[in-house]
mmCIF file of C-alpha atoms in Angstrom:
data_model
loop_
_atom_site.group_PDB
_atom_site.id
_atom_site.type_symbol
_atom_site.label_atom_id
_atom_site.label_comp_id
_atom_site.label_asym_id
_atom_site.label_seq_id
_atom_site.Cartn_x
_atom_site.Cartn_y
_atom_site.Cartn_z
ATOM 1 C CA UNK A 1 0.000 0.000 0.000
ATOM 2 C CA UNK A 2 1.411 3.398 -0.937
ATOM 3 C CA UNK A 3 1.059 6.551 1.163
ATOM 4 C CA UNK A 4 -1.629 7.854 -1.185
ATOM 5 C CA UNK A 5 -3.509 4.530 -1.043
ATOM 6 C CA UNK A 6 -3.279 4.449 2.747
ATOM 7 C CA UNK A 7 -4.669 7.955 2.966
ATOM 8 C CA UNK A 8 -7.428 7.119 0.456
ATOM 9 C CA UNK A 9 -8.440 4.049 2.497
ATOM 10 C CA UNK A 10 -8.445 5.988 5.746
ATOM 11 C CA UNK A 11 -5.302 4.363 7.110
ATOM 12 C CA UNK A 12 -2.840 6.725 8.733
ATOM 13 C CA UNK A 13 0.386 6.699 6.695
ATOM 14 C CA UNK A 14 2.386 5.744 9.778
ATOM 15 C CA UNK A 15 1.074 3.980 12.846
ATOM 16 C CA UNK A 16 3.006 6.393 14.989
ATOM 17 C CA UNK A 17 1.189 9.307 13.389
ATOM 18 C CA UNK A 18 -2.298 7.773 13.641
ATOM 19 C CA UNK A 19 -3.233 9.994 16.549
ATOM 20 C CA UNK A 20 -2.270 13.033 14.515
ATOM 21 C CA UNK A 21 -3.940 11.973 11.260
ATOM 22 C CA UNK A 22 -6.351 14.896 11.413
ATOM 23 C CA UNK A 23 -3.364 17.219 11.420
ATOM 24 C CA UNK A 24 -1.499 15.381 8.648
ATOM 25 C CA UNK A 25 -0.696 17.073 5.394
ATOM 26 C CA UNK A 26 -2.475 15.798 2.285
ATOM 27 C CA UNK A 27 -0.692 13.042 0.326
ATOM 28 C CA UNK A 28 0.317 15.495 -2.372
ATOM 29 C CA UNK A 29 2.521 17.248 0.199
ATOM 30 C CA UNK A 30 4.813 14.242 0.528
ATOM 31 C CA UNK A 31 2.115 12.409 2.487
ATOM 32 C CA UNK A 32 3.665 13.024 5.834
ATOM 33 C CA UNK A 33 3.513 15.716 8.453
ATOM 34 C CA UNK A 34 4.880 15.964 11.966
ATOM 35 C CA UNK A 35 4.823 18.345 14.798
ATOM 36 C CA UNK A 36 7.688 20.480 13.609
ATOM 37 C CA UNK A 37 10.554 22.219 15.215
ATOM 38 C CA UNK A 38 12.898 21.015 17.868
ATOM 39 C CA UNK A 39 10.178 19.325 19.909
ATOM 40 C CA UNK A 40 9.102 17.132 16.993
ATOM 41 C CA UNK A 41 12.730 16.407 16.200
ATOM 42 C CA UNK A 42 13.320 15.376 19.821
ATOM 43 C CA UNK A 43 10.447 12.883 19.564
ATOM 44 C CA UNK A 44 11.810 11.425 16.324
ATOM 45 C CA UNK A 45 15.320 11.293 17.796
ATOM 46 C CA UNK A 46 14.149 9.489 20.951
ATOM 47 C CA UNK A 47 12.368 6.914 18.782
ATOM 48 C CA UNK A 48 15.497 6.425 16.714
ATOM 49 C CA UNK A 49 17.626 6.234 19.854
ATOM 50 C CA UNK A 50 15.403 3.455 21.189
ATOM 51 C CA UNK A 51 16.002 1.348 18.101
ATOM 52 C CA UNK A 52 19.695 2.124 17.997
ATOM 53 C CA UNK A 53 20.157 1.426 21.699
ATOM 54 C CA UNK A 54 18.679 -2.064 21.395
ATOM 55 C CA UNK A 55 21.060 -3.075 18.599
ATOM 56 C CA UNK A 56 23.998 -1.189 20.054
ATOM 57 C CA UNK A 57 23.607 -2.777 23.480
ATOM 58 C CA UNK A 58 23.260 -6.251 22.001
ATOM 59 C CA UNK A 59 26.248 -5.822 19.667
ATOM 60 C CA UNK A 60 28.500 -4.336 22.328
ATOM 61 C CA UNK A 61 27.453 -6.956 24.877
ATOM 62 C CA UNK A 62 28.287 -9.782 22.479
ATOM 63 C CA UNK A 63 31.609 -8.250 21.429
ATOM 64 C CA UNK A 64 32.734 -7.383 24.960
ATOM 65 C CA UNK A 65 31.616 -10.738 26.389
ATOM 66 C CA UNK A 66 33.477 -12.662 23.708
ATOM 67 C CA UNK A 67 36.560 -10.446 23.929
ATOM 68 C CA UNK A 68 36.386 -9.358 20.298
ATOM 69 C CA UNK A 69 38.521 -6.475 19.109
ATOM 70 C CA UNK A 70 36.777 -3.071 18.979
ATOM 71 C CA UNK A 71 36.475 -3.038 15.150
ATOM 72 C CA UNK A 72 34.526 -6.276 15.065
ATOM 73 C CA UNK A 73 32.444 -5.222 18.073
ATOM 74 C CA UNK A 74 31.584 -1.868 16.471
ATOM 75 C CA UNK A 75 30.700 -3.530 13.175
ATOM 76 C CA UNK A 76 28.305 -5.907 14.903
ATOM 77 C CA UNK A 77 26.819 -3.125 17.054
ATOM 78 C CA UNK A 78 26.202 -0.879 14.038
ATOM 79 C CA UNK A 79 24.682 -3.705 11.989
ATOM 80 C CA UNK A 80 22.342 -4.652 14.823
ATOM 81 C CA UNK A 81 21.478 -0.980 15.404
ATOM 82 C CA UNK A 82 20.352 -0.573 11.809
ATOM 83 C CA UNK A 83 18.319 -3.782 12.007
ATOM 84 C CA UNK A 84 16.598 -2.843 15.270
ATOM 85 C CA UNK A 85 16.170 0.808 14.248
ATOM 86 C CA UNK A 86 14.482 -0.108 10.978
ATOM 87 C CA UNK A 87 12.407 -2.806 12.680
ATOM 88 C CA UNK A 88 10.968 -0.316 15.190
ATOM 89 C CA UNK A 89 9.890 1.895 12.308
ATOM 90 C CA UNK A 90 8.784 -0.700 9.781
ATOM 91 C CA UNK A 91 6.830 -3.117 11.984
ATOM 92 C CA UNK A 92 4.092 -0.593 12.902
ATOM 93 C CA UNK A 93 3.829 0.407 9.248
ATOM 94 C CA UNK A 94 3.483 -3.208 8.130
ATOM 95 C CA UNK A 95 0.754 -3.731 10.741
ATOM 96 C CA UNK A 96 -1.086 -0.743 9.247
ATOM 97 C CA UNK A 97 -1.158 -2.297 5.778
ATOM 98 C CA UNK A 98 1.969 -0.987 4.092
ATOM 99 C CA UNK A 99 3.888 -3.472 1.997
ATOM 100 C CA UNK A 100 7.535 -3.916 2.954
ATOM 101 C CA UNK A 101 8.898 -2.144 -0.131
ATOM 102 C CA UNK A 102 6.437 0.713 0.215
ATOM 103 C CA UNK A 103 7.330 1.158 3.890
ATOM 104 C CA UNK A 104 11.055 1.044 3.094
ATOM 105 C CA UNK A 105 10.651 3.601 0.311
ATOM 106 C CA UNK A 106 8.801 5.860 2.727
ATOM 107 C CA UNK A 107 11.362 5.958 5.530
ATOM 108 C CA UNK A 108 14.705 4.639 4.294
ATOM 109 C CA UNK A 109 16.472 7.973 3.792
ATOM 110 C CA UNK A 110 15.433 9.470 7.117
ATOM 111 C CA UNK A 111 16.285 6.292 8.990
ATOM 112 C CA UNK A 112 19.668 5.879 7.312
ATOM 113 C CA UNK A 113 20.688 9.471 8.025
ATOM 114 C CA UNK A 114 19.455 9.477 11.616
ATOM 115 C CA UNK A 115 20.882 6.066 12.516
ATOM 116 C CA UNK A 116 24.198 6.814 10.778
ATOM 117 C CA UNK A 117 24.727 10.086 12.622
ATOM 118 C CA UNK A 118 23.713 8.520 15.907
ATOM 119 C CA UNK A 119 25.880 5.417 15.468
ATOM 120 C CA UNK A 120 28.945 7.349 14.387
ATOM 121 C CA UNK A 121 28.878 9.566 17.454
ATOM 122 C CA UNK A 122 27.850 6.810 19.854
ATOM 123 C CA UNK A 123 30.691 4.541 18.794
ATOM 124 C CA UNK A 124 33.293 7.312 18.885
ATOM 125 C CA UNK A 125 32.239 8.229 22.429
ATOM 126 C CA UNK A 126 32.062 4.628 23.569
ATOM 127 C CA UNK A 127 35.478 3.830 22.080
ATOM 128 C CA UNK A 128 37.114 6.954 23.516
ATOM 129 C CA UNK A 129 35.740 6.182 26.981
ATOM 130 C CA UNK A 130 36.928 2.583 26.750
ATOM 131 C CA UNK A 131 33.498 0.998 27.146
ATOM 132 C CA UNK A 132 33.801 -1.410 24.252
ATOM 133 C CA UNK A 133 37.279 -2.290 25.444
ATOM 134 C CA UNK A 134 35.936 -3.113 28.900
ATOM 135 C CA UNK A 135 36.749 -6.474 30.339
ATOM 136 C CA UNK A 136 33.133 -7.413 31.092
ATOM 137 C CA UNK A 137 29.549 -6.244 31.164
ATOM 138 C CA UNK A 138 29.897 -5.782 34.911
ATOM 139 C CA UNK A 139 32.541 -3.110 34.383
ATOM 140 C CA UNK A 140 31.440 0.362 35.468
ATOM 141 C CA UNK A 141 33.374 1.787 32.519
ATOM 142 C CA UNK A 142 31.245 -0.242 30.083
ATOM 143 C CA UNK A 143 27.972 1.177 31.441
ATOM 144 C CA UNK A 144 29.262 4.736 31.885
ATOM 145 C CA UNK A 145 30.501 4.767 28.300
ATOM 146 C CA UNK A 146 27.233 3.313 27.008
ATOM 147 C CA UNK A 147 25.152 5.892 28.895
ATOM 148 C CA UNK A 148 27.260 8.824 27.709
ATOM 149 C CA UNK A 149 27.255 7.439 24.157
ATOM 150 C CA UNK A 150 23.434 7.409 24.188
ATOM 151 C CA UNK A 151 23.326 11.047 25.267
ATOM 152 C CA UNK A 152 25.931 12.031 22.670
ATOM 153 C CA UNK A 153 24.084 10.110 19.938
ATOM 154 C CA UNK A 154 20.850 11.901 20.790
ATOM 155 C CA UNK A 155 22.528 15.314 20.777
ATOM 156 C CA UNK A 156 24.182 14.600 17.408
ATOM 157 C CA UNK A 157 21.076 13.225 15.668
ATOM 158 C CA UNK A 158 18.612 15.796 17.035
ATOM 159 C CA UNK A 159 19.646 18.632 14.654
ATOM 160 C CA UNK A 160 19.822 16.204 11.722
ATOM 161 C CA UNK A 161 16.261 15.082 12.428
ATOM 162 C CA UNK A 162 15.102 18.696 12.838
ATOM 163 C CA UNK A 163 16.610 19.509 9.455
ATOM 164 C CA UNK A 164 14.930 16.504 7.812
ATOM 165 C CA UNK A 165 11.559 17.291 9.400
ATOM 166 C CA UNK A 166 11.784 20.890 8.201
ATOM 167 C CA UNK A 167 12.250 19.542 4.673
ATOM 168 C CA UNK A 168 9.500 16.930 5.097
ATOM 169 C CA UNK A 169 11.853 13.965 4.676
ATOM 170 C CA UNK A 170 9.562 11.051 5.581
ATOM 171 C CA UNK A 171 10.163 9.871 9.123
ATOM 172 C CA UNK A 172 8.267 7.843 11.636
ATOM 173 C CA UNK A 173 8.260 8.594 15.333
#
């Protein structure tokens, strides 16, 4: 189902925007509207951070627990972050009747930009603080680095998401 078809059939283009469907822009205007500004961007960024954090935590936990070198650990963490980040966006859309390709076409650019910015900064912070080089998941350094990396990732992706929302780049939050 395309955005226009979803709108025509009375289905909100994105499950996350269903509550705001009365405020949504018509399909001709890119089929997607959000509460704008920094507040809307914060909401989108928190959603993205949730997806990234799941994959990041899993990837780092596996890499640290198995004693992998930081490059392999980061690669796994980033891969899992993209998978979990996209899953948190796509699953609600699929439940609302979008086909997988239609949902991907709708959000891929916004998700790739947001997740990329977030992951880059999160992994730099985590590496610099020594979290991914920690000896175990019980290490205070591991958790301190992870927590600070989440904050840094949010701060880095927030302006990118604000910029994309201002230009109506399709996003789900």
